[in-house]
Coordinates of C-alpha atoms in Angstrom, one line a residue:
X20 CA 67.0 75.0 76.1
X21 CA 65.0 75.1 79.4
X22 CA 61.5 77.0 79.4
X23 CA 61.9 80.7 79.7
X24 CA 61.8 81.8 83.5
X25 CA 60.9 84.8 85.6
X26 CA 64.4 86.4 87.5
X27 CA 66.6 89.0 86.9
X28 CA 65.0 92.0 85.3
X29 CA 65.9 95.5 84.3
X30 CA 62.9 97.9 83.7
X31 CA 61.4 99.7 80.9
X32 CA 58.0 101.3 81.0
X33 CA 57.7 100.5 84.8
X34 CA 55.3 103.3 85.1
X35 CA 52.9 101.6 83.3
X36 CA 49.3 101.4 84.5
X37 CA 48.7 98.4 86.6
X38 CA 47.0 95.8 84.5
X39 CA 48.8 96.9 81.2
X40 CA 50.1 94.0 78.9
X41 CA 53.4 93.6 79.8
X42 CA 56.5 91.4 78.7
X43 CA 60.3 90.7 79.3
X44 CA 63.3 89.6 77.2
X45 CA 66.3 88.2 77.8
X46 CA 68.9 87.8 75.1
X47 CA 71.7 85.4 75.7
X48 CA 74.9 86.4 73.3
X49 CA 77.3 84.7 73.3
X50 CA 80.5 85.8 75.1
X51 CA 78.9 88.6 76.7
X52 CA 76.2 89.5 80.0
X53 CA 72.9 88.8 78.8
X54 CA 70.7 91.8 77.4
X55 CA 67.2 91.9 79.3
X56 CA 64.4 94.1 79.0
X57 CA 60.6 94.9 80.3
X58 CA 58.4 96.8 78.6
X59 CA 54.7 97.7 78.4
X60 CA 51.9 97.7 75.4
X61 CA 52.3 101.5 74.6
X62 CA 54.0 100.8 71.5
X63 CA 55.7 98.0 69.2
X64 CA 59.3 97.2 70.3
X65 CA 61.8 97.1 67.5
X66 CA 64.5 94.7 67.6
X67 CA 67.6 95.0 65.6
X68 CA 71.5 95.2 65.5
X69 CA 71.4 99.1 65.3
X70 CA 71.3 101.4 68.6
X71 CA 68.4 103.1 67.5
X72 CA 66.0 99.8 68.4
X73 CA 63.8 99.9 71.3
X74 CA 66.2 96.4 72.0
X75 CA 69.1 96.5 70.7
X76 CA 70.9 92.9 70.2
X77 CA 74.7 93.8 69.2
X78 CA 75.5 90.4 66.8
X79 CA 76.5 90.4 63.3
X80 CA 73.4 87.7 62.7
X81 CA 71.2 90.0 63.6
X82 CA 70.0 92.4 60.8
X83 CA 70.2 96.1 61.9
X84 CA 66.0 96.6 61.9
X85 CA 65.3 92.6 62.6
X86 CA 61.8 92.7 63.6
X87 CA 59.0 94.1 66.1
X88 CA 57.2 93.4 68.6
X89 CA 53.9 94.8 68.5
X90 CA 50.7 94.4 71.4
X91 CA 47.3 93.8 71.0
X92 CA 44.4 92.2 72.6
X93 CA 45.2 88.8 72.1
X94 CA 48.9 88.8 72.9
X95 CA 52.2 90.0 71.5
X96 CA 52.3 89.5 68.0
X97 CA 56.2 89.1 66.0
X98 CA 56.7 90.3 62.4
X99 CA 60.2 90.0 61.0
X100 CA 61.1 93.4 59.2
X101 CA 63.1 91.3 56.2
X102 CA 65.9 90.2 57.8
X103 CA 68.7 88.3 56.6
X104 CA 68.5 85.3 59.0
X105 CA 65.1 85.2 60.0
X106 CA 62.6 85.3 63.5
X107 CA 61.5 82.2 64.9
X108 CA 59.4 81.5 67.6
X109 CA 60.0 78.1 69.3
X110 CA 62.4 77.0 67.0
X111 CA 59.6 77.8 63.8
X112 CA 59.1 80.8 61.3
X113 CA 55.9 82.4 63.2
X114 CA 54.4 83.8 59.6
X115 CA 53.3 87.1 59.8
X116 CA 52.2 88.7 62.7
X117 CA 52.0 85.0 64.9
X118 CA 50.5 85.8 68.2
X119 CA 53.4 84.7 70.7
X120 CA 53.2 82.2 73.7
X121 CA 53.0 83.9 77.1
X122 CA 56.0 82.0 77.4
X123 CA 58.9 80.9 74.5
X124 CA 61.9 80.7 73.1
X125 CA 62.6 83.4 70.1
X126 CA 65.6 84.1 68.0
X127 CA 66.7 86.7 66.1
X128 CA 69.1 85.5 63.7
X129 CA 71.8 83.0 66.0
X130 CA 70.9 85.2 69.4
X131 CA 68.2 83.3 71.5
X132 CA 66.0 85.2 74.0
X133 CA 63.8 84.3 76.2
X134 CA 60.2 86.0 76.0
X135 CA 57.9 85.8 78.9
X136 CA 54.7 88.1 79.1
X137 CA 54.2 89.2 82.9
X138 CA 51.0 90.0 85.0
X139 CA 50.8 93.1 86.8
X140 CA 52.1 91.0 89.7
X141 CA 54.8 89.4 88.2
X142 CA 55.8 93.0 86.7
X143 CA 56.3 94.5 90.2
X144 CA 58.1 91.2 91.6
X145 CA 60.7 91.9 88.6
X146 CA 61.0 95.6 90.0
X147 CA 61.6 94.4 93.5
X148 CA 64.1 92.0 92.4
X149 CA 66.0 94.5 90.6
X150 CA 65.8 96.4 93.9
X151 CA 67.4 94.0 96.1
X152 CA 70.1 93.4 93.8
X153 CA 71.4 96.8 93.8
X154 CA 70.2 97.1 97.6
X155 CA 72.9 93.5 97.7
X156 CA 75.5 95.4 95.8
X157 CA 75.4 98.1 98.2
X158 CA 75.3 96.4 101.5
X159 CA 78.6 94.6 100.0
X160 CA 80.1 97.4 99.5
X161 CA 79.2 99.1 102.9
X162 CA 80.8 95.7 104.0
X163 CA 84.3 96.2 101.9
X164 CA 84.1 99.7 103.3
X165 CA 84.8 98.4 106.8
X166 CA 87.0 96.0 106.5
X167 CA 91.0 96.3 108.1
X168 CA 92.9 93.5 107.4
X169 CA 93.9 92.6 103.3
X170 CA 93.0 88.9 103.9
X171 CA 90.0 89.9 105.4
X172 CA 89.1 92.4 102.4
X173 CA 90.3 89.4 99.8
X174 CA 87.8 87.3 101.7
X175 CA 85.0 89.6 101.3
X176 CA 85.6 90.7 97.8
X177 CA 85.2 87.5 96.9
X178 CA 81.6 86.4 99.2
X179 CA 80.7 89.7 97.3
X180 CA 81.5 89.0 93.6
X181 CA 79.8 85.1 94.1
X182 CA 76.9 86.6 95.8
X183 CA 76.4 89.2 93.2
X184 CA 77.1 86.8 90.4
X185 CA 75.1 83.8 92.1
X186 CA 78.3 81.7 91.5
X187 CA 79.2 78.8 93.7
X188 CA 83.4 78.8 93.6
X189 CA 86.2 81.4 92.4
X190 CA 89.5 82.9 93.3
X191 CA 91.2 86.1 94.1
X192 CA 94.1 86.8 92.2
X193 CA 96.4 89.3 93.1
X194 CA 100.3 90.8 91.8
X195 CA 102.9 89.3 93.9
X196 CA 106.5 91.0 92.4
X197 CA 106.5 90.2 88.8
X198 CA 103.5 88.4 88.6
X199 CA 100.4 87.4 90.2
X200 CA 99.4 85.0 92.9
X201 CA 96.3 83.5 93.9
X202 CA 95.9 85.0 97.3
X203 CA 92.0 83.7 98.4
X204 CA 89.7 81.0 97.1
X205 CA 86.2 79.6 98.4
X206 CA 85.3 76.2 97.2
X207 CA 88.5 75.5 95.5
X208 CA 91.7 73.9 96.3
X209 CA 94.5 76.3 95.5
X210 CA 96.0 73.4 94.3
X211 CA 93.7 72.3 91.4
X212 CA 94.8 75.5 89.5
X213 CA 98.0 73.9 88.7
X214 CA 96.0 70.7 87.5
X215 CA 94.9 70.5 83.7
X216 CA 91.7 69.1 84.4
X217 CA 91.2 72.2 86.4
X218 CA 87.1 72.5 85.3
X219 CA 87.4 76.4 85.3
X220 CA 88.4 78.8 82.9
X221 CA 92.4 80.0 83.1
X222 CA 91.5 81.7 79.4
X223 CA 89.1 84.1 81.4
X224 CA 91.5 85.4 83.8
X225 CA 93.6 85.7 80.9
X226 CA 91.5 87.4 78.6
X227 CA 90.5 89.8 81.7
X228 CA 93.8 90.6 82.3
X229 CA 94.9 91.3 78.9
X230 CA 92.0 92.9 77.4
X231 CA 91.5 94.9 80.1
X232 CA 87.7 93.9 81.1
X233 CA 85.8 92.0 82.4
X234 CA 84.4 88.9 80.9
X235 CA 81.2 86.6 81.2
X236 CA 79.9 83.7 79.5
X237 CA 76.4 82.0 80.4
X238 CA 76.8 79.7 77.7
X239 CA 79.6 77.8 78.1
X240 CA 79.3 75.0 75.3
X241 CA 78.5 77.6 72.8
X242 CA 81.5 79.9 73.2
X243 CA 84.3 78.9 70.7
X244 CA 86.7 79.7 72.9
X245 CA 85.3 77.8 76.1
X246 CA 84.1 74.9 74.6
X247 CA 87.5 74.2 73.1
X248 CA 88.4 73.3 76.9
X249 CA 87.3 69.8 77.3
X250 CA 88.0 70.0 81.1
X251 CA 86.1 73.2 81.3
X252 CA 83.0 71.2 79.2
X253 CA 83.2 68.4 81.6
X254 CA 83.2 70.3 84.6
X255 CA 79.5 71.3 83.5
X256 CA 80.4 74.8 83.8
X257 CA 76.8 77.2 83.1
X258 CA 78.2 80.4 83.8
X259 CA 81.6 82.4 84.8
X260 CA 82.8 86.1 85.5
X261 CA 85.9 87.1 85.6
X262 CA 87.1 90.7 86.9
X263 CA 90.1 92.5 86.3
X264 CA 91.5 94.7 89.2
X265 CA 93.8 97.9 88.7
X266 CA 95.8 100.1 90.2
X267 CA 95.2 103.0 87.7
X268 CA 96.9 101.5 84.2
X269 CA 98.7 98.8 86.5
X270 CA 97.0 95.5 86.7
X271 CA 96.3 95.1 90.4
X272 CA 94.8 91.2 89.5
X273 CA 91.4 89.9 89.1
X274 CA 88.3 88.0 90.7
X275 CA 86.8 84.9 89.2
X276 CA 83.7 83.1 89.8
X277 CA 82.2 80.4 88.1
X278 CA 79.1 78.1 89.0
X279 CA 78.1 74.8 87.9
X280 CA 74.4 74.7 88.8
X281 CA 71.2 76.3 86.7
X282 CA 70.6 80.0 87.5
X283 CA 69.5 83.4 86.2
X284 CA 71.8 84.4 83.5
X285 CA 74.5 86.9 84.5
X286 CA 73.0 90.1 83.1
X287 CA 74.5 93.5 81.7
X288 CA 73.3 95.0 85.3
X289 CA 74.7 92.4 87.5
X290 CA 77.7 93.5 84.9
X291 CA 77.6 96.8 86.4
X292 CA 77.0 96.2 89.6
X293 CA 80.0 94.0 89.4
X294 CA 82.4 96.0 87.8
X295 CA 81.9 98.7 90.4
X296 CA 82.2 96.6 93.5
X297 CA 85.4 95.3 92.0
X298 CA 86.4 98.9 91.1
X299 CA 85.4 99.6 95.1
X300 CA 87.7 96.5 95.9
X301 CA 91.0 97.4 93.9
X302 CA 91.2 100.6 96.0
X303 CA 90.8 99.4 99.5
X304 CA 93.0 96.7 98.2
X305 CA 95.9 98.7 97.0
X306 CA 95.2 100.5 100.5
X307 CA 95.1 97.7 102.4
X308 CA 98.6 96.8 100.9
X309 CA 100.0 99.9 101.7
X310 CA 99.1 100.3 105.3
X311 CA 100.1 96.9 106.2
X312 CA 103.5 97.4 104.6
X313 CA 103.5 93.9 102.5
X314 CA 106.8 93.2 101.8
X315 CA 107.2 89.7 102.5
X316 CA 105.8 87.1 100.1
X317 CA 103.7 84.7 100.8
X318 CA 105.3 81.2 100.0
X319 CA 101.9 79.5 100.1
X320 CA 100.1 81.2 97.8
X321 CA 100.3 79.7 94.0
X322 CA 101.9 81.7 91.8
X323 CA 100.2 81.9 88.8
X324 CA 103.0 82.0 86.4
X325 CA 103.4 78.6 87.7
X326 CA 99.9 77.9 86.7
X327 CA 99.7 79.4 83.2
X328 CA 102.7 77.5 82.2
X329 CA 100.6 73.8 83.0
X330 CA 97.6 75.2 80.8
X331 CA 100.0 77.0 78.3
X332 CA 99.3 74.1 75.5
X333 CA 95.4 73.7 76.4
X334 CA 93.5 76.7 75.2
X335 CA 91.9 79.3 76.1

């Protein structure tokens, strides 16, 4: 795994007195946003399976009181509370009460997380990211706001969700009849959704769709049901979002985004900020459709019955 880094945070503690030890975590589960935390030295942080912990890492590997994190002069020191599966630091069983890097890898049963310990400056550069993330989310959603046309909408939608998501590529899906057609893309060929080497994911939009949420990986090769798409594998796919759209219980359609390129992990608040900018979306869009009187349909746009059926025998 790359070395721990420094973006995306969500805050704990940021009152803390300026020059107080400090640290951040980022757990990556599998199938789900990644769970990130700062904190101060005030106390020890207990991490564990169960919602009472100060982090709480929802895995069945993970016992329900795992271990704590605990401050002191010379760092943040681990002690594993018993659990089933073990702490490790760095890949090795820290002993009791190790002092931790400034900067490592821990896990916590099969969950990796990322463990970083911040300086005062580094602390209020995390708060000011977290800032301008929601400051993002809103400025897109001023932008949707404004917006007349449904292509035009579609189009920013989309710029929204890969901005939001740091993705590179992705699609607009939207119900056409019966079924659903793909009505906007940005870096994609329409077209290489009906290929089976298509590199993305046709099992997230599908999953969204009929699970009714949205879903996220950031580890691609580790999810079963990824990784068991070789074309998805090759495509060296590091992280994907997919977001369902509805008209209330009707399925409206869906957004999906995916990126290829090394990036902050997409994060339980990008996962909110997400799910209401696409929750904004669904009602200009079912708007937009009604004002404009869209009766005709569009015989360009890929129908994505069409598309299933090529990827029906390669799962997800």
């Amino acid at each position: 795994m790359p070395a721990p880094g420094l973006d995306g945070p969500s805050q704990r503690n940021a009152g803390s007195a300026a020059g107080a030890r400090m640290a951040r975590l980022v757990a990556h589960l599998p199938d789900a946003a990644a769970v990130e935390q700062v904190f101060g030295d005030g106390e020890a942080l207990s991490i564990g399976r169960a919602a009472g912990n100060g982090f709480c890492l929802p895995h069945p590997s993970v016992s329900r009181t795992h271990a704590t994190l605990e401050p002191g002069a010379d760092g943040w020191r681990l002690h594993d509370l018993g659990s089933r599966n073990g702490s490790f630091v760095d890949g090795v069983a820290p002993g009791e009460g190790r002092v931790v890097p400034r900067s490592a890898w821990l896990r916590f049963g099969d969950v990796h997380c990322e463990f970083t310990e911040l300086d005062p400056a580094q602390a209020q550069a995390n708060r000011a990211r977290t800032q301008a993330r929601r400051a993002a989310a809103t400025a897109h959603t001023a932008r949707i706001d404004g917006v007349r046309g449904l292509d035009e909408l579609l189009d920013a939608s989309l710029h929204g969700v890969l901005d939001l998501a740091q993705c590179e590529r992705g699609f607009v899906l939207l119900r056409d009849g019966d079924g659903f057609a793909v009505r906007n893309s940005i870096s994609l060929d329409p077209a290489q959704l009906r290929a089976r080497d298509f590199s993305g994911s046709v099992g997230a939009v599908r999953r969204a769709l009929d699970e009714r949420r949205s879903v996220i990986a950031n580890d691609i090769g580790g999810d079963a049901w990824l990784s068991a798409r070789a074309s998805v594998v090759a495509g060296g796919l590091s992280a994907l979002v997919c977001l369902p759209l509805f008209d209330g219980e009707r399925a409206l359609g869906a957004i999906y985004a995916d990126r290829t390129r090394a990036a902050a992990p997409i994060t339980r608040l990008d996962q909110e900020l997400l799910e209401a900018f696409a929750e904004r979306a669904a009602l200009w869009i079912v708007a937009r459709r009604a004002s404009e009187l869209l009766g005709a349909r569009d015989d360009a746009a890929p129908d994505w019955g069409a598309i299933l059926a090529v990827h029906q025998d390669a799962r997800p």
